[in-house]
PDB file of C-alpha atoms in Angstrom:
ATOM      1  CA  UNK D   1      42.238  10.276-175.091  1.00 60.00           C
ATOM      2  CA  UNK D   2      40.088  12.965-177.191  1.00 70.00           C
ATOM      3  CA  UNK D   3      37.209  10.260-177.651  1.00 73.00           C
ATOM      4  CA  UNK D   4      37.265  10.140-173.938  1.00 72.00           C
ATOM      5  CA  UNK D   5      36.949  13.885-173.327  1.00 75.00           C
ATOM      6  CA  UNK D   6      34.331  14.239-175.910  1.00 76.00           C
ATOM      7  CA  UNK D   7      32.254  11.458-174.120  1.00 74.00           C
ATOM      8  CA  UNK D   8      32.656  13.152-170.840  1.00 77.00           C
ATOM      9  CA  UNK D   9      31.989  16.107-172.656  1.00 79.00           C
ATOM     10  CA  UNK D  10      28.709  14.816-174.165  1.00 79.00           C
ATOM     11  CA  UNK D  11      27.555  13.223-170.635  1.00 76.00           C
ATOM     12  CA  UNK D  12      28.017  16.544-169.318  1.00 81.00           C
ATOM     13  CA  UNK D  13      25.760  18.277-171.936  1.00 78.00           C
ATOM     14  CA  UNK D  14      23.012  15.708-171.584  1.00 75.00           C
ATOM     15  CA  UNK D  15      23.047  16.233-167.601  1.00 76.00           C
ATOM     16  CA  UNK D  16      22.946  19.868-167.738  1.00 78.00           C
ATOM     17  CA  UNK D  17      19.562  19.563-170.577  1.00 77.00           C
ATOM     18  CA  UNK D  18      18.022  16.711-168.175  1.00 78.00           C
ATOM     19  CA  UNK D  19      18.382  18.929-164.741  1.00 82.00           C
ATOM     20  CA  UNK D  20      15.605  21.602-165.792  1.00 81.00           C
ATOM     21  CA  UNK D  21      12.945  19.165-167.235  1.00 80.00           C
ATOM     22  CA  UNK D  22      13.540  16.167-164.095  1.00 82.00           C
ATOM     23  CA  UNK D  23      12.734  19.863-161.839  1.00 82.00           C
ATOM     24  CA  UNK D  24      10.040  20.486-163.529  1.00 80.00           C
ATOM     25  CA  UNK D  25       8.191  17.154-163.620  1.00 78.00           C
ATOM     26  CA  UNK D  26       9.050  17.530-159.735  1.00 76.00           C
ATOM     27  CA  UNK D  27       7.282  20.842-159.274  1.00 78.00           C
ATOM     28  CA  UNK D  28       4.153  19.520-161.453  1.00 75.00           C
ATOM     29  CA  UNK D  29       4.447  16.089-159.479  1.00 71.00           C
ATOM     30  CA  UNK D  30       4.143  17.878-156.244  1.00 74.00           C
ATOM     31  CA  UNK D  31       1.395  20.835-157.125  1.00 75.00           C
ATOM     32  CA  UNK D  32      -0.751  18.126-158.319  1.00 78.00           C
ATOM     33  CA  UNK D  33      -0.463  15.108-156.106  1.00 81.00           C
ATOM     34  CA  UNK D  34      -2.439  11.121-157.505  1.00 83.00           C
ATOM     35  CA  UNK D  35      -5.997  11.719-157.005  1.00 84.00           C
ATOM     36  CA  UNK D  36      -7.798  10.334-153.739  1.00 90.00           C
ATOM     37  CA  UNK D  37      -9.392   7.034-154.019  1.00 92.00           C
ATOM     38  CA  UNK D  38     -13.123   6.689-152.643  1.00 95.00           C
ATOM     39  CA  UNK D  39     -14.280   3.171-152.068  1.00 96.00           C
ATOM     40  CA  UNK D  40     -18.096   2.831-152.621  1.00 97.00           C
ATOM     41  CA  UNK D  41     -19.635  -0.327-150.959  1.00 98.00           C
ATOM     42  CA  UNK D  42     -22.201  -2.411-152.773  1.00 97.00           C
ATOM     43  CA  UNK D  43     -25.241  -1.084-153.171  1.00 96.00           C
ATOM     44  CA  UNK D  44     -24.332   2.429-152.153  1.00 98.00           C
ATOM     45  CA  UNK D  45     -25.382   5.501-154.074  1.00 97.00           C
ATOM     46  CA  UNK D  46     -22.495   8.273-154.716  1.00 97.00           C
ATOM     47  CA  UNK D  47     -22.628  11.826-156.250  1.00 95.00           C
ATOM     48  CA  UNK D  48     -21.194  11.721-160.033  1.00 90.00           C
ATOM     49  CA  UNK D  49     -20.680  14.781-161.637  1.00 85.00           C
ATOM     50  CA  UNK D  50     -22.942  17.986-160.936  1.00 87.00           C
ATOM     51  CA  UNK D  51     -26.996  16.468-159.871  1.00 94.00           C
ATOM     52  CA  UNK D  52     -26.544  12.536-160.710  1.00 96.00           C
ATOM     53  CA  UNK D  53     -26.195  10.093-157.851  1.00 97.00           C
ATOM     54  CA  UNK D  54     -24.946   6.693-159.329  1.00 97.00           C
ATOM     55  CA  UNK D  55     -25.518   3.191-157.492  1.00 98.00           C
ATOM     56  CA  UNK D  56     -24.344  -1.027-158.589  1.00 98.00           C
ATOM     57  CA  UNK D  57     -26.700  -2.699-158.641  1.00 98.00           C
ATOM     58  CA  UNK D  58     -25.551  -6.222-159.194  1.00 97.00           C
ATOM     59  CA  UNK D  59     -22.478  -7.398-161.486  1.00 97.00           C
ATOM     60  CA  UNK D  60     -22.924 -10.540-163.829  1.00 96.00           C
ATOM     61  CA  UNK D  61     -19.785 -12.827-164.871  1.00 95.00           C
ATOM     62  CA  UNK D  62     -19.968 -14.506-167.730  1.00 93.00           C
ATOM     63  CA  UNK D  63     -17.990 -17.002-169.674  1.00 89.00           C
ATOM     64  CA  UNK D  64     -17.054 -17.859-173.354  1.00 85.00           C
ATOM     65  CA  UNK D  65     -20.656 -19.834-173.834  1.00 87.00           C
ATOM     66  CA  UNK D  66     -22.714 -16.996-171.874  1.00 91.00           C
ATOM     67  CA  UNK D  67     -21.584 -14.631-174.116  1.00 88.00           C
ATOM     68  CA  UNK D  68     -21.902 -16.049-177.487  1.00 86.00           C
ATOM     69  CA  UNK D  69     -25.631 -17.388-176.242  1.00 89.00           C
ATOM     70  CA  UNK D  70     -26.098 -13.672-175.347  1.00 89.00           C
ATOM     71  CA  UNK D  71     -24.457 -11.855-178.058  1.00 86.00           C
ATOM     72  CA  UNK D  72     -24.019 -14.364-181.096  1.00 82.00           C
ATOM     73  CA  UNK D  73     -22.826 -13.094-184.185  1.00 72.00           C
ATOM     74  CA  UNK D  74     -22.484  -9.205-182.687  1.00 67.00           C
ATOM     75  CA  UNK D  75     -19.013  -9.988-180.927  1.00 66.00           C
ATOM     76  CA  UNK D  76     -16.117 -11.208-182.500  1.00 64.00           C
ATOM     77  CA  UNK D  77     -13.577 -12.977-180.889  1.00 66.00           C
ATOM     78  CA  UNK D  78      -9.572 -13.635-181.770  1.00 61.00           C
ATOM     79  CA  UNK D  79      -8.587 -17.402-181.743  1.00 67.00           C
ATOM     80  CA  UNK D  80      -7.015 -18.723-179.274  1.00 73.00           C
ATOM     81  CA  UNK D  81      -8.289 -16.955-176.852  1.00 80.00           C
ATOM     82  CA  UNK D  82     -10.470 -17.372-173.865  1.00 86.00           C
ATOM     83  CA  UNK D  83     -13.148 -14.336-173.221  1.00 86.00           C
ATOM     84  CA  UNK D  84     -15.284 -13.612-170.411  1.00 90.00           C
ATOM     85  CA  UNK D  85     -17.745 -10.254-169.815  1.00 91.00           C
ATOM     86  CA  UNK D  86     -19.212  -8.198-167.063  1.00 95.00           C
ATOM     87  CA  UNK D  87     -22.635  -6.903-167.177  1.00 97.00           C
ATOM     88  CA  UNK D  88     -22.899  -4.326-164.092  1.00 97.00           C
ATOM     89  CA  UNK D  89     -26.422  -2.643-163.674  1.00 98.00           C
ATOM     90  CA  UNK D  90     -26.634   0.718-162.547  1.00 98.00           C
ATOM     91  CA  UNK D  91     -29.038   3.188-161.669  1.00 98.00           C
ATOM     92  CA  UNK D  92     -28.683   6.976-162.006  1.00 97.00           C
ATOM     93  CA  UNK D  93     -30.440   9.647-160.703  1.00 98.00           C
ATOM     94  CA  UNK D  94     -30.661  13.339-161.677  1.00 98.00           C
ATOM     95  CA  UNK D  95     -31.281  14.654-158.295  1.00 97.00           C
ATOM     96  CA  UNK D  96     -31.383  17.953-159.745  1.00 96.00           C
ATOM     97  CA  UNK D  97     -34.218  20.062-161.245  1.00 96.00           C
ATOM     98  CA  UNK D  98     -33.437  19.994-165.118  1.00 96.00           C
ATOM     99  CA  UNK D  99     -33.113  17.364-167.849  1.00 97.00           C
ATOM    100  CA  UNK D 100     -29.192  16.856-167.980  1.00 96.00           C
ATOM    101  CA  UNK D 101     -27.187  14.424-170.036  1.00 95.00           C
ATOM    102  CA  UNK D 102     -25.165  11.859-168.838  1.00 95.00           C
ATOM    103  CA  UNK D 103     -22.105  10.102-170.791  1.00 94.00           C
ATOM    104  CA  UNK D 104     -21.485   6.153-170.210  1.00 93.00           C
ATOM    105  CA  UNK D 105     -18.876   5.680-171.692  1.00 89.00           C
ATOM    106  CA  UNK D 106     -16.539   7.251-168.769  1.00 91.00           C
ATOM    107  CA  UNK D 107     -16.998   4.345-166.353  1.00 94.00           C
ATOM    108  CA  UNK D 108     -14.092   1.829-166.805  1.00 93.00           C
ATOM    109  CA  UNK D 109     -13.918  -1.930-165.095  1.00 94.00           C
ATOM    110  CA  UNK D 110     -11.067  -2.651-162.971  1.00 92.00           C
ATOM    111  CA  UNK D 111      -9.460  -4.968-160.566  1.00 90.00           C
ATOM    112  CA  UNK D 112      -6.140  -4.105-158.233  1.00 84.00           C
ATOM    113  CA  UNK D 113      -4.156  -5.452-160.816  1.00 81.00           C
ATOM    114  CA  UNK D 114      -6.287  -5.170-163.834  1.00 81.00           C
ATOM    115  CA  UNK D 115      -6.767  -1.204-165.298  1.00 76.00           C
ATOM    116  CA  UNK D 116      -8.868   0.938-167.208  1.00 68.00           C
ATOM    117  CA  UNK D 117     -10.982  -0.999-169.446  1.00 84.00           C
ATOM    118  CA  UNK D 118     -13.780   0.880-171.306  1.00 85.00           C
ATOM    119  CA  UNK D 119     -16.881  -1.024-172.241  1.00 90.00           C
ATOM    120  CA  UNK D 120     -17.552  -3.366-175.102  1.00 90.00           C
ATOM    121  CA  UNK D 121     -19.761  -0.895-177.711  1.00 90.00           C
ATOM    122  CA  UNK D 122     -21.135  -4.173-179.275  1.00 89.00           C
ATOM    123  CA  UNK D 123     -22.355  -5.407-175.751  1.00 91.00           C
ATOM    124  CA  UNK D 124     -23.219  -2.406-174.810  1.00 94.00           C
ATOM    125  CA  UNK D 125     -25.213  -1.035-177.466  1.00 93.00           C
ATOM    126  CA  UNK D 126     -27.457  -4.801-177.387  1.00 92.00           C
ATOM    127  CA  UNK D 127     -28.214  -4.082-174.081  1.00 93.00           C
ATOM    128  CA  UNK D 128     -29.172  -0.296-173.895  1.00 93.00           C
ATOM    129  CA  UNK D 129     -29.922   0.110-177.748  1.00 92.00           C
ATOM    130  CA  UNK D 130     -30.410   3.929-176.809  1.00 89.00           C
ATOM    131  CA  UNK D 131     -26.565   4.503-177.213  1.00 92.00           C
ATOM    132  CA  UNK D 132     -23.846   5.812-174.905  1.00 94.00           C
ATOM    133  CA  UNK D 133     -25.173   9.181-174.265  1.00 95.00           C
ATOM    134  CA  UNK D 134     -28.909   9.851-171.831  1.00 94.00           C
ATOM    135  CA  UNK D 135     -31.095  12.432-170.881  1.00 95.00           C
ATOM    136  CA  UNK D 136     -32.221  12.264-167.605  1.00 97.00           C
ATOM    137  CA  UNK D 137     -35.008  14.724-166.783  1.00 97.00           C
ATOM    138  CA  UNK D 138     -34.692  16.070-163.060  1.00 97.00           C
ATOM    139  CA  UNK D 139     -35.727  13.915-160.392  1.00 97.00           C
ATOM    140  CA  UNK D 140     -35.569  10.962-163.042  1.00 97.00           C
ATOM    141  CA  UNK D 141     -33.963   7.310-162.034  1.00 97.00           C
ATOM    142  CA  UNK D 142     -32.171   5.215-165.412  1.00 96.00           C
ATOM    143  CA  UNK D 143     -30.965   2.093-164.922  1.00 96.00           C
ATOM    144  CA  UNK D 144     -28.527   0.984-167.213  1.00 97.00           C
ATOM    145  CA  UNK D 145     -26.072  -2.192-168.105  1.00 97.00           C
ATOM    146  CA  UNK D 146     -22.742  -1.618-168.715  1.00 97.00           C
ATOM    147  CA  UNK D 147     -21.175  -4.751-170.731  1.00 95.00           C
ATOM    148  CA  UNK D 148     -17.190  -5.103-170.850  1.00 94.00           C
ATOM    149  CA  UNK D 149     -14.777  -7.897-172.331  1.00 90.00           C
ATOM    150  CA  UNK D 150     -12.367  -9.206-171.276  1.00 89.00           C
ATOM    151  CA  UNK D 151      -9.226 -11.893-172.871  1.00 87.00           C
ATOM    152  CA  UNK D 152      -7.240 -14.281-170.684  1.00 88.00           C
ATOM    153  CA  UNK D 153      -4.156 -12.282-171.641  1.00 86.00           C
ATOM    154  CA  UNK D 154      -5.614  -9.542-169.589  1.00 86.00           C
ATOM    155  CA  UNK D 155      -5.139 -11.048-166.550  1.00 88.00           C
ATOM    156  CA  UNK D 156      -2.425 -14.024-165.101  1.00 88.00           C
ATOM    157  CA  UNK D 157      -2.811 -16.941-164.845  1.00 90.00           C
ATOM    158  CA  UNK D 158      -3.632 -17.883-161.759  1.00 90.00           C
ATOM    159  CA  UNK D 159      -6.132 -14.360-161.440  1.00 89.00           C
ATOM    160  CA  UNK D 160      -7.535 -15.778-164.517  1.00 91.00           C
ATOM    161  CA  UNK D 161      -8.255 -19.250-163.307  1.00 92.00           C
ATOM    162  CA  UNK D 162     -10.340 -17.591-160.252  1.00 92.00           C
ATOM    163  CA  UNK D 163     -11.968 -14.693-161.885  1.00 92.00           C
ATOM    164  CA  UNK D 164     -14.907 -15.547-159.782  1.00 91.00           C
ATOM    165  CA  UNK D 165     -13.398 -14.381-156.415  1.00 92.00           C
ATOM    166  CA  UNK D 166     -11.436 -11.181-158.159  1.00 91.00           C
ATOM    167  CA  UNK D 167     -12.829  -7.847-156.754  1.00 93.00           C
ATOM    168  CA  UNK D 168     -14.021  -5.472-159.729  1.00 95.00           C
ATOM    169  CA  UNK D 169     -14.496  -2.321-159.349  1.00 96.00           C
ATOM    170  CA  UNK D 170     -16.491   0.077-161.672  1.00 96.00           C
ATOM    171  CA  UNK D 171     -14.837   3.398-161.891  1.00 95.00           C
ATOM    172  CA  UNK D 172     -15.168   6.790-162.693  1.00 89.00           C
ATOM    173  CA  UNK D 173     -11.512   8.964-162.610  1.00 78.00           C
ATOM    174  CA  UNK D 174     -11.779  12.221-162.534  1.00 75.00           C
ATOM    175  CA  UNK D 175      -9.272  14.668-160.564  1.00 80.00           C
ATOM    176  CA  UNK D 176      -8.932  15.182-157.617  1.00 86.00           C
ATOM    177  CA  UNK D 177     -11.045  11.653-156.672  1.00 88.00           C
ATOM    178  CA  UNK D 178     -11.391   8.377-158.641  1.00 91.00           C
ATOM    179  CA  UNK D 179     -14.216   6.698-156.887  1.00 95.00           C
ATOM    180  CA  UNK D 180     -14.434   2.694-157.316  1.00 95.00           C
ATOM    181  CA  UNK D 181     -17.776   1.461-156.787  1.00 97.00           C
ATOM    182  CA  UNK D 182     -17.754  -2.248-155.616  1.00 97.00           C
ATOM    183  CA  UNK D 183     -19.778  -4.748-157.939  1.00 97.00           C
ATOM    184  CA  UNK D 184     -20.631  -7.321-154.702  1.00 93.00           C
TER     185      UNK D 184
END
């Protein structure tokens, strides 16, 4: 009978210490609600941080024997798996009057059920050997290739087997929007 109390006792304890921190995570839940989602369509050019306007181009699939033709020795791969990569070209602009950097490496490839994958350095670096960070004088246009990898394990099955007709996304998240540009 004293076990019993002291469990009750103990439940009671734990309830009164969880209250205060489930009301808080309430209160921050609701003063800072997900961030909106912006869909960008194909082709379409949308603001990116302060003076850049960023636009797809076009979005490349390739499989296991693209890639190693492409990037040889500079990738490595774990056995037993199957690979594919994304090459999306994009072009940004500084729109404003001043030579600004811009940072690639805070676009991510994603799908609706696929999230948050950062680019391949190794791919990326062969294709735009002038590394992850650019100045961009004003009124200047860059285009760039972004290069990601991805492993059968990512996905299931059956997405896996028809990555051709998957929707990806490249996206930037930042708060309060995350804006998915469409690759096609």
């Amino acid at each position: 009978m004293k076990q019993k109390k002291k469990g009750y006792l103990y439940g009671i304890v734990v309830l009164v210490l969880l209250i205060p921190s489930i009301w808080k995570i309430y209160q921050v839940n609701a003063a800072f609600p997900p961030a909106e989602k912006v869909y960008v369509e194909f082709g379409e050019t949308y603001p990116m941080e302060e003076d850049f306007l960023v636009q797809v181009q076009s979005a490349e699939l390739l499989d296991l024997q693209q890639l190693e033709e492409r990037y040889g020795e500079y990738i490595s791969w774990a056995e037993g798996h199957d690979y594919k990569g994304i090459i999306v070209k994009i072009k940004i602009k500084n729109i404003g009057k001043e030579t600004k950097k811009f940072e690639m490496y805070k676009f991510y490839i994603e799908t609706d059920s696929y999230y948050d994958n950062g680019m391949d350095r190794d791919m990326y670096l062969l294709e735009n050997p002038d590394g992850f960070v650019m100045n961009i004088k004003g009124g200047e246009e860059k285009e760039v290739s972004l290069a990601y990898s991805m492993w059968d394990n990512h996905f299931s099955k059956k997405n896996w087997e028809n990555i051709n007709q998957v929707e990806f996304y490249l996206v930037n998240e930042r708060y309060p929007k995350k804006v998915y540009w469409k690759t096609r």
